Short mmCIF file of C-alpha atoms in Angstrom, two decimals:
data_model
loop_
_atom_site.label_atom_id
_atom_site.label_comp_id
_atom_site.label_asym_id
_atom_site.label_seq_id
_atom_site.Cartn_x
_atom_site.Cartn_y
_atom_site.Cartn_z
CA UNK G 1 83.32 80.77 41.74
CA UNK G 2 81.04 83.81 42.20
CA UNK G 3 77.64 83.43 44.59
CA UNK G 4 75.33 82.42 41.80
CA UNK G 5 77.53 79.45 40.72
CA UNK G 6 77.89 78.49 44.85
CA UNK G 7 74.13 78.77 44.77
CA UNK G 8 74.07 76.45 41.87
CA UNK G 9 76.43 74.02 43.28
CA UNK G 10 74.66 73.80 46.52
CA UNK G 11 71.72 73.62 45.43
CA UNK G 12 72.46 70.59 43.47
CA UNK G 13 74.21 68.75 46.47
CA UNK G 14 71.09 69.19 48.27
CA UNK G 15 68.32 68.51 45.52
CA UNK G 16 67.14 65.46 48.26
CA UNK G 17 65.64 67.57 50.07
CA UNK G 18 63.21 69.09 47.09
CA UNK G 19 60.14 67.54 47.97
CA UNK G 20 61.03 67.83 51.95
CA UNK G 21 59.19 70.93 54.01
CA UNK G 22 62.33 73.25 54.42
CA UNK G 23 62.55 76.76 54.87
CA UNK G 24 66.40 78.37 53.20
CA UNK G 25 67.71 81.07 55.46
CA UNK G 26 69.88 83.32 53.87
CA UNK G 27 72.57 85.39 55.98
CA UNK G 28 72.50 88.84 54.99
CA UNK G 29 74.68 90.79 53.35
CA UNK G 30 76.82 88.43 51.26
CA UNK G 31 75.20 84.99 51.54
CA UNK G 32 71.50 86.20 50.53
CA UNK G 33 72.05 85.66 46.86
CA UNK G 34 73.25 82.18 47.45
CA UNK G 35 70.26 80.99 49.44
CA UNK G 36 67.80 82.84 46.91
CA UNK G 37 69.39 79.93 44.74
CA UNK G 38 69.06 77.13 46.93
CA UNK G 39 65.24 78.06 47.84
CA UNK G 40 64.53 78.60 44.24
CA UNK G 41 65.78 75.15 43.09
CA UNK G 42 64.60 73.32 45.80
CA UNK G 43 60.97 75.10 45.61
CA UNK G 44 61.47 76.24 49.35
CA UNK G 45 60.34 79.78 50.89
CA UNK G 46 63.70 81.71 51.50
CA UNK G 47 63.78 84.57 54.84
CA UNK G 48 67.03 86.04 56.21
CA UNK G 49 67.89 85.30 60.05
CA UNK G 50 68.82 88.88 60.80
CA UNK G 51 71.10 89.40 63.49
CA UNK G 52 73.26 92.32 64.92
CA UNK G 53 76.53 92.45 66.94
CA UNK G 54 76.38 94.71 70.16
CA UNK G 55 80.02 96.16 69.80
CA UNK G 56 81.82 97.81 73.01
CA UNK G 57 81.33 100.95 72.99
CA UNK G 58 85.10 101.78 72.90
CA UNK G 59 86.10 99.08 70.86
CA UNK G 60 83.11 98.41 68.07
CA UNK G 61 85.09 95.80 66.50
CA UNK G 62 84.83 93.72 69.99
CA UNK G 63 81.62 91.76 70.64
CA UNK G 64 79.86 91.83 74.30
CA UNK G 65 76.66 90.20 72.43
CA UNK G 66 74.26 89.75 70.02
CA UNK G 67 70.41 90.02 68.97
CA UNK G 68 68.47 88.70 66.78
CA UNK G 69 64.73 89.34 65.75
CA UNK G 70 62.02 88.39 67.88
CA UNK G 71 63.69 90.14 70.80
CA UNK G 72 66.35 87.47 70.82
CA UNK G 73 69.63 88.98 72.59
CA UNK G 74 72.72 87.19 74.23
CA UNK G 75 75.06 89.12 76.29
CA UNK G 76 78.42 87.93 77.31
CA UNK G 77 78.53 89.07 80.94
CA UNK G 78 82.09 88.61 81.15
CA UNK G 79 82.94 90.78 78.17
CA UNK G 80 80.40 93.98 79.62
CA UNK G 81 81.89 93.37 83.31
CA UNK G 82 85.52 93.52 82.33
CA UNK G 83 85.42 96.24 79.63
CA UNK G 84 83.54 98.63 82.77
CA UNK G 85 80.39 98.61 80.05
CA UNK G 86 77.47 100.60 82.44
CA UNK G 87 73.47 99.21 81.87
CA UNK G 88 72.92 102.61 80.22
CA UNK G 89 76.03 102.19 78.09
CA UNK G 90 74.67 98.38 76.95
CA UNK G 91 71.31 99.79 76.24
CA UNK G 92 72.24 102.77 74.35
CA UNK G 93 74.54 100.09 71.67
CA UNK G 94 71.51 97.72 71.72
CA UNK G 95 68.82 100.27 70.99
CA UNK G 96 71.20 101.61 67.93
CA UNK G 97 71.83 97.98 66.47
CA UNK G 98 67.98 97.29 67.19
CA UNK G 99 66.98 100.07 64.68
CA UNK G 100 69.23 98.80 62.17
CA UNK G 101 67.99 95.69 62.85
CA UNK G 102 64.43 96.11 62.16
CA UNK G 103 65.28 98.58 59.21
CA UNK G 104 67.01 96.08 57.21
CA UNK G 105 64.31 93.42 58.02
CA UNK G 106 61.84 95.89 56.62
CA UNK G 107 64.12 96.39 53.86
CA UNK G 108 64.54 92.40 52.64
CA UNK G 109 61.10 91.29 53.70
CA UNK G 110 59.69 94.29 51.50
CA UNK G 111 61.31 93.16 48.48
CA UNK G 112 63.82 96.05 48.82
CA UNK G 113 66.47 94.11 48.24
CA UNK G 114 65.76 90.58 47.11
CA UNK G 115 62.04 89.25 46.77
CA UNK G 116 61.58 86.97 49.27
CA UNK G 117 58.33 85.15 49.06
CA UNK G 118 56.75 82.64 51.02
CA UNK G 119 58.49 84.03 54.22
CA UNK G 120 58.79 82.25 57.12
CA UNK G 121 59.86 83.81 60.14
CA UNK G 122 63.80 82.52 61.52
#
């Protein structure tokens, strides 16, 4: 099954909600296409709920938090005080993944990528 057939299959187990006031939300990079689908048979406005992981600096692959548009951010204070992560250290990785984070939600929201029309805001 490829992304446009598990949009088509989705969308068809959730066809109840058609006439219902519901917004799709796509995660970017993969699962974008799928939702596209889903919005498009349902008749719903489609947006992607952007986030970024804030990797240790050391260790990019490990998590010590997340943010999210809107100037959403979590921080797992257990994570920063164990790995020795400074404030200036945190800020720098959250400042890097904020750019790429507002990049790429000029990017889908411009039609860049996919046209997303009708946006509402995740």
């Amino acid at each position: 099954m490829d992304r446009r057939d598990a949009g088509r299959r989705l969308a068809a187990h959730l066809e109840h909600l058609k006439d219902a006031e519901v917004v799709v939300l796509g995660l970017p990079r993969g699962r974008v296409p799928v939702a596209a689908d889903v919005a498009e048979a349902l008749g719903a406005p489609l947006d992607v709920c952007l986030v970024r992981k804030l990797g240790v600096p050391f260790q990019p692959e490990s998590g010590m938090g997340a943010i999210g548009e809107g100037g959403v951010r979590v921080i797992n204070d257990e994570v920063v005080r164990t790995a020795g992560i400074t404030q200036d250290e945190l800020t720098e990785v959250e400042a890097r993944e904020r750019e790429v984070l507002e990049s790429r939600a000029r990017h889908y929201r411009a039609g860049g990528h996919w046209p997303l029309s009708r946006v509402a805001r995740c």
